[in-house]
Coordinates of C-alpha atoms in Angstrom, one line a residue:
X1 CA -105.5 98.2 80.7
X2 CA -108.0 97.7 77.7
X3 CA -108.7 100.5 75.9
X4 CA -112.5 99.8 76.8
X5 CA -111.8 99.8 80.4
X6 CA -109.9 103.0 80.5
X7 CA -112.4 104.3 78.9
X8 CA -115.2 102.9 81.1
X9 CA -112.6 104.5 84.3
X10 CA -112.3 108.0 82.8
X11 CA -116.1 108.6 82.2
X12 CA -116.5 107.8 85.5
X13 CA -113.9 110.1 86.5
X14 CA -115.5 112.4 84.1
X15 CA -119.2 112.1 85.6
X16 CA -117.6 112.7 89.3
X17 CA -116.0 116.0 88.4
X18 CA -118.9 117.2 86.7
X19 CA -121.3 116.5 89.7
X20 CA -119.4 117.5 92.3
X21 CA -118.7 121.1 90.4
X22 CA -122.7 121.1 89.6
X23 CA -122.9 120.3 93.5
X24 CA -121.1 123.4 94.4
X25 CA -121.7 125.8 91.6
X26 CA -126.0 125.5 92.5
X27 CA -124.8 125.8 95.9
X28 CA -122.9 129.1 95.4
X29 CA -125.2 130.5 92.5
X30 CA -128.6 129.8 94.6
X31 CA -126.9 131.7 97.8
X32 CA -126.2 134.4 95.3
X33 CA -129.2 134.9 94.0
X34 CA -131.2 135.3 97.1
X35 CA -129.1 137.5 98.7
X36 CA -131.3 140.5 97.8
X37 CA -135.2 141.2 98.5
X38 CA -137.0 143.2 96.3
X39 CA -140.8 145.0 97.5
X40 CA -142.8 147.1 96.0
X41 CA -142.2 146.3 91.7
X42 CA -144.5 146.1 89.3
X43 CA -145.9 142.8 88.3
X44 CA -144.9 143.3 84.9
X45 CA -141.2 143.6 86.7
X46 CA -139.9 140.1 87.7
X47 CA -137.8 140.2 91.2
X48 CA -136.0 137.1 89.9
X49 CA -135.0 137.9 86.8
X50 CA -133.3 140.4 87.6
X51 CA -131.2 138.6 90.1
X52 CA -130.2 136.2 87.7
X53 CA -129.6 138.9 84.6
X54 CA -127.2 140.6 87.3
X55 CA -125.6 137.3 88.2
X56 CA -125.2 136.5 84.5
X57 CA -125.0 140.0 82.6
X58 CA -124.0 141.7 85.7
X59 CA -126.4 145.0 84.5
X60 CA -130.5 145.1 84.1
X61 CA -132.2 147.7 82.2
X62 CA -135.6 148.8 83.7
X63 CA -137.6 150.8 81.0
X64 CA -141.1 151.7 80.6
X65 CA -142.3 150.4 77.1
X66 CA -144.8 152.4 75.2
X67 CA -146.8 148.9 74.0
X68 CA -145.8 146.8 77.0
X69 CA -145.2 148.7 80.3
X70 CA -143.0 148.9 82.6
X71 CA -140.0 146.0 82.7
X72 CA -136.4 144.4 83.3
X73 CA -134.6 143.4 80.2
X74 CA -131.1 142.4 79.2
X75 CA -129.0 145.3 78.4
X76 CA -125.4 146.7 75.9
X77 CA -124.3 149.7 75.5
X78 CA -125.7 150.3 71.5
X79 CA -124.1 152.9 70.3
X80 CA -121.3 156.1 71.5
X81 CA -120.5 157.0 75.2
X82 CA -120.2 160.1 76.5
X83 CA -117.7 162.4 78.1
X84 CA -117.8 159.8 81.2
X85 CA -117.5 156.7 78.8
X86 CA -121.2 156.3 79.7
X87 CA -123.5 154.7 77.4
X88 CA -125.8 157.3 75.1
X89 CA -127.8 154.8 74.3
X90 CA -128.8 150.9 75.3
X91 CA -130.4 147.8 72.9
X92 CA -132.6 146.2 75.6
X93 CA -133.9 142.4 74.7
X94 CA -135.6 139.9 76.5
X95 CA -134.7 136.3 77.7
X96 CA -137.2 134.8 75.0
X97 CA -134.8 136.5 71.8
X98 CA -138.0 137.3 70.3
X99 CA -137.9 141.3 72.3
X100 CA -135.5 143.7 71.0
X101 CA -135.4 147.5 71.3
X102 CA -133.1 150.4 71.3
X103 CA -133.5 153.1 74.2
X104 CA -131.7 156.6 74.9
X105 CA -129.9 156.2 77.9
X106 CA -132.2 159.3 79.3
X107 CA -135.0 156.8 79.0
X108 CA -133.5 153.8 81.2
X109 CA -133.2 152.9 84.4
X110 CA -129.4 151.2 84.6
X111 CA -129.2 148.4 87.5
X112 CA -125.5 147.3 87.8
X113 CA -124.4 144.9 89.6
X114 CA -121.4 146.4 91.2
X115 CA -119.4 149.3 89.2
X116 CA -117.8 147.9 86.8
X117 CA -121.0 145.8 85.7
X118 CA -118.7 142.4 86.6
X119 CA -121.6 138.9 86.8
X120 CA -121.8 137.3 90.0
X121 CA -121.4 134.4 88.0
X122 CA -117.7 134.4 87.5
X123 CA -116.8 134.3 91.3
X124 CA -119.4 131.5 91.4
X125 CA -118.0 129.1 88.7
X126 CA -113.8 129.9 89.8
X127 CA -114.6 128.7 93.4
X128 CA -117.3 125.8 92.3
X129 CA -114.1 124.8 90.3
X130 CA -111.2 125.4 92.5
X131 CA -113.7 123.2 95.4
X132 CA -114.3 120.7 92.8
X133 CA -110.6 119.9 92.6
X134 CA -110.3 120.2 96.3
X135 CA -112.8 117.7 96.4
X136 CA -112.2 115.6 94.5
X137 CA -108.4 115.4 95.7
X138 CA -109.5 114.3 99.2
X139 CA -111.1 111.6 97.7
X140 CA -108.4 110.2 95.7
X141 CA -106.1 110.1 99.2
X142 CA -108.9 108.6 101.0
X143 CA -108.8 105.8 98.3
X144 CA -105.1 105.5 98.1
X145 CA -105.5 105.0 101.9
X146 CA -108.2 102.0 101.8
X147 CA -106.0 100.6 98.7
X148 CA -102.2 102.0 99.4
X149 CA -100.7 99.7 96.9
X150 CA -100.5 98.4 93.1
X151 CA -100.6 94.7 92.0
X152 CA -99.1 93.3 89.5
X153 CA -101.2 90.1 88.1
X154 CA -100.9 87.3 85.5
X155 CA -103.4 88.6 82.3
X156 CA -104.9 85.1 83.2
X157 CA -105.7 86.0 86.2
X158 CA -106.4 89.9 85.5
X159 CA -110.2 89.2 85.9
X160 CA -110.0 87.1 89.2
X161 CA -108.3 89.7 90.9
X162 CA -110.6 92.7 89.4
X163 CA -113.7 91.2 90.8
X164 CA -111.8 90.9 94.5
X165 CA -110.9 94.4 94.3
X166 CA -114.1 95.4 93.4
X167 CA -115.3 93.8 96.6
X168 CA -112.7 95.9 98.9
X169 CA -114.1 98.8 96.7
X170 CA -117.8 98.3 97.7
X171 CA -116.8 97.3 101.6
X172 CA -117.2 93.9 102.2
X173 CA -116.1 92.6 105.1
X174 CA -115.2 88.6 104.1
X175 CA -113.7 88.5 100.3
X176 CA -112.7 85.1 99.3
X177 CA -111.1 83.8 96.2
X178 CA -110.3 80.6 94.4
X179 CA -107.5 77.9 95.1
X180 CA -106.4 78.0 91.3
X181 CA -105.3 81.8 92.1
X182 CA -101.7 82.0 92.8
X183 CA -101.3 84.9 95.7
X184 CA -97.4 84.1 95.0
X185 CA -97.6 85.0 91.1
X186 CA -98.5 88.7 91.9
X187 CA -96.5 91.6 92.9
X188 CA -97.0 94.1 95.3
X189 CA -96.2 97.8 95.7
X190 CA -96.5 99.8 98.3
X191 CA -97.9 103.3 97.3
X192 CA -96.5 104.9 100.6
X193 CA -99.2 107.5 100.1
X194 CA -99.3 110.0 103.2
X195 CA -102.8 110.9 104.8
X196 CA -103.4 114.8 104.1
X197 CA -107.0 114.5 104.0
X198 CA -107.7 116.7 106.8
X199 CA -105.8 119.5 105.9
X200 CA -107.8 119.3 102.5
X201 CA -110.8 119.6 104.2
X202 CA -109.2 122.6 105.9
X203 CA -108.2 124.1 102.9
X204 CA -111.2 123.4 101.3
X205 CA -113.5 125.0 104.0
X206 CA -110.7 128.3 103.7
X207 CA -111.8 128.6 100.3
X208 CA -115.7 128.0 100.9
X209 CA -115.5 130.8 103.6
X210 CA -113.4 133.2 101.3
X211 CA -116.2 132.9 98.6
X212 CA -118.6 133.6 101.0
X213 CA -116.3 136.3 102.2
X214 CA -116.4 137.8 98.4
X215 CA -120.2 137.4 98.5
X216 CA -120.5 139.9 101.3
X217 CA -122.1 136.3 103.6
X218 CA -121.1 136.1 107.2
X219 CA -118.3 133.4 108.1
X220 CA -115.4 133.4 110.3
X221 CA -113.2 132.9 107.5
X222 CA -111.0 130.4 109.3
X223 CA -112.3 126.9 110.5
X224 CA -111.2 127.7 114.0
X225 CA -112.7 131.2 114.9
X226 CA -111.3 131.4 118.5
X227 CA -107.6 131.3 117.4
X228 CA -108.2 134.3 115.4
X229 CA -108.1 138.1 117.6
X230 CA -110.3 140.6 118.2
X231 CA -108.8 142.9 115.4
X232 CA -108.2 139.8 112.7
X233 CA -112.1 139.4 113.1
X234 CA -113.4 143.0 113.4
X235 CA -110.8 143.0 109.7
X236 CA -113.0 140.4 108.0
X237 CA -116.4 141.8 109.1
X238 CA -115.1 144.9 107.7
X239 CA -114.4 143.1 104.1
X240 CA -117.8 141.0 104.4
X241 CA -119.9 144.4 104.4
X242 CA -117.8 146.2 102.1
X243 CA -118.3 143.2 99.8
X244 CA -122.3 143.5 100.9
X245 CA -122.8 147.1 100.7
X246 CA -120.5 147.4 96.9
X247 CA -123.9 145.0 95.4
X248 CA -126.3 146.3 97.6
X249 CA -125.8 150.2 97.1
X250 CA -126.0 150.0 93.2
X251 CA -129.6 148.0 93.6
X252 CA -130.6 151.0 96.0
X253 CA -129.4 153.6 93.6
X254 CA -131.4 151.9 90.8
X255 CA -134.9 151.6 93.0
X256 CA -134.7 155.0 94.3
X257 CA -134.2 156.1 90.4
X258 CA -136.9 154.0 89.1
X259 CA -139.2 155.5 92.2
X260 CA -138.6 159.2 90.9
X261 CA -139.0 158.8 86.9
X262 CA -142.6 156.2 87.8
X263 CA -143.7 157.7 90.8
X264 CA -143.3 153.8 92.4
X265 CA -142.4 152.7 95.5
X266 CA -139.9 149.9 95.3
X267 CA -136.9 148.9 97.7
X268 CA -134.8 147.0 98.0
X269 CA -132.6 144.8 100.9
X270 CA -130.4 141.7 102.0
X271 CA -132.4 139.7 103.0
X272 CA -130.2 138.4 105.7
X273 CA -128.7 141.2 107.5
X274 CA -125.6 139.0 108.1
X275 CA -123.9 142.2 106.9
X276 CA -124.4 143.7 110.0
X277 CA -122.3 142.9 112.8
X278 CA -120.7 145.4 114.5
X279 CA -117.6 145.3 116.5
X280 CA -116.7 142.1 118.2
X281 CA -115.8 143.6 121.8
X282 CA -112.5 142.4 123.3
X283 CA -113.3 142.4 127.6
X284 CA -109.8 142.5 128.2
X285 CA -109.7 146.0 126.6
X286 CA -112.3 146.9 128.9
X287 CA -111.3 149.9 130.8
X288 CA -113.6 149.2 133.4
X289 CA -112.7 145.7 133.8
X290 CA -111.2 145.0 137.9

């Protein structure tokens, strides 16, 4: 193949990775980020920015500036920790660059994301990519199953038969050539490629489920939710609210916080309460069942 052409192939193959990832990483990142509802703030305290400085930074510091009020900046650790390996001290800076300001720890309000201060974002872009490959492997057997073989052409005729597989490509029903091709001249191989695209997609929606499992977002984790039992199920709810409540319990220690030192009254909730579901109730354990 000319270098030109190869070329020409791989940035297509190129562009196609890229969107589907983009595809799933706005997906996951947007679910993410509206996960929690925020009432009662300031409006000098932006709700969304400090879903995406958690998703990104995985901490927000809320302080109260003497020139500038109350607000949610960016947030490191500036100087010693104490006893606890806690912070003494923070430099808090704004999304613009042009904010910068050191703070006693005493003096901020610490909003982490989950304990160890770990971004949302990295659970986001390892299952956009792990997808992406999913994805994109479904579609290269669906291909090898609408073309499941390699020819082998005369270089004369290298163009003839590029244009006629371009037509299979885009779906034509009636593809006709030209008498000077010579159908005897080329070679043919069968790829023997084996149909597995199902259980891609299978796989694929496992892994979509488990992120949303991670996320704390109701699923059945399986694509066929009847084959699982009553304790396999009650299990994964369990997970799901654990994951919920480790994000959400840190955003409700950090509003109750900032409520005492400003006399506020903010709060803070899913905004979905697919978090909680309860038992599911198995009839056939029913004691009173004739």
């Amino acid at each position: 193949m000319p270098q030109k052409e190869a070329t020409s192939d791989f940035r297509k193959s190129l562009y196609n990775n890229q969107a589907t990832f983009m595809l799933y990483y706005n997906h996951f990142r947007n679910l993410a980020l509206t996960m929690f509802e925020w009432k009662g703030l300031p409006d000098s305290i932006n709700p969304r920015f400090i879903e995406r400085a958690l998703m990104d930074k995985g901490i927000v510091a809320l302080v109260d500036d003497p020139n500038l009020g109350k607000m949610a900046t960016y947030a490191t650790s500036s100087g010693m920790v104490d006893i606890y390996g806690e912070p003494i001290a923070y430099k808090c800076y704004g999304a613009n660059g042009l904010y910068t300001k050191d703070f006693a720890a005493k003096d901020v309000v610490v909003l982490r994301n989950n304990p160890d201060l770990i971004p949302t974002l990295n659970i986001v872009i390892w299952y956009a990519a792990r997808i992406t490959d999913l994805e994109m492997t479904i579609t290269v057997n669906l291909n090898t199953q609408k073309k499941p073989w390699m020819l082998l052409v005369p270089e004369k005729e290298r163009y003839s038969w590029e244009q006629i597989m371009m037509k299979v490509e885009g779906n034509e029903s009636l593809i006709m050539g030209t008498k000077s091709l010579d159908p005897d001249a080329i070679q043919h191989f069968n790829l023997n490629a084996p149909y597995n695209a199902d259980k891609l997609q299978e796989t694929k929606e496992t892994l979509v489920n488990e992120f949303y499992t991670r996320l704390g977002l109701n699923n059945a984790n399986t694509d066929k939710r009847e084959r699982l039992i009553v304790d396999e199920v009650n299990a994964n709810n369990q997970i799901i609210e654990l994951n919920t409540q480790t994000m959400l319990r840190f955003r409700k220690e950090a509003a109750e916080e900032l409520n005492q030192r400003f006399g506020l009254k903010v709060s803070v909730d899913l905004r979905v309460k697919g978090g909680q579901y309860g038992e599911v109730h198995d009839p056939t354990q029913d004691p009173d069942r004739q």
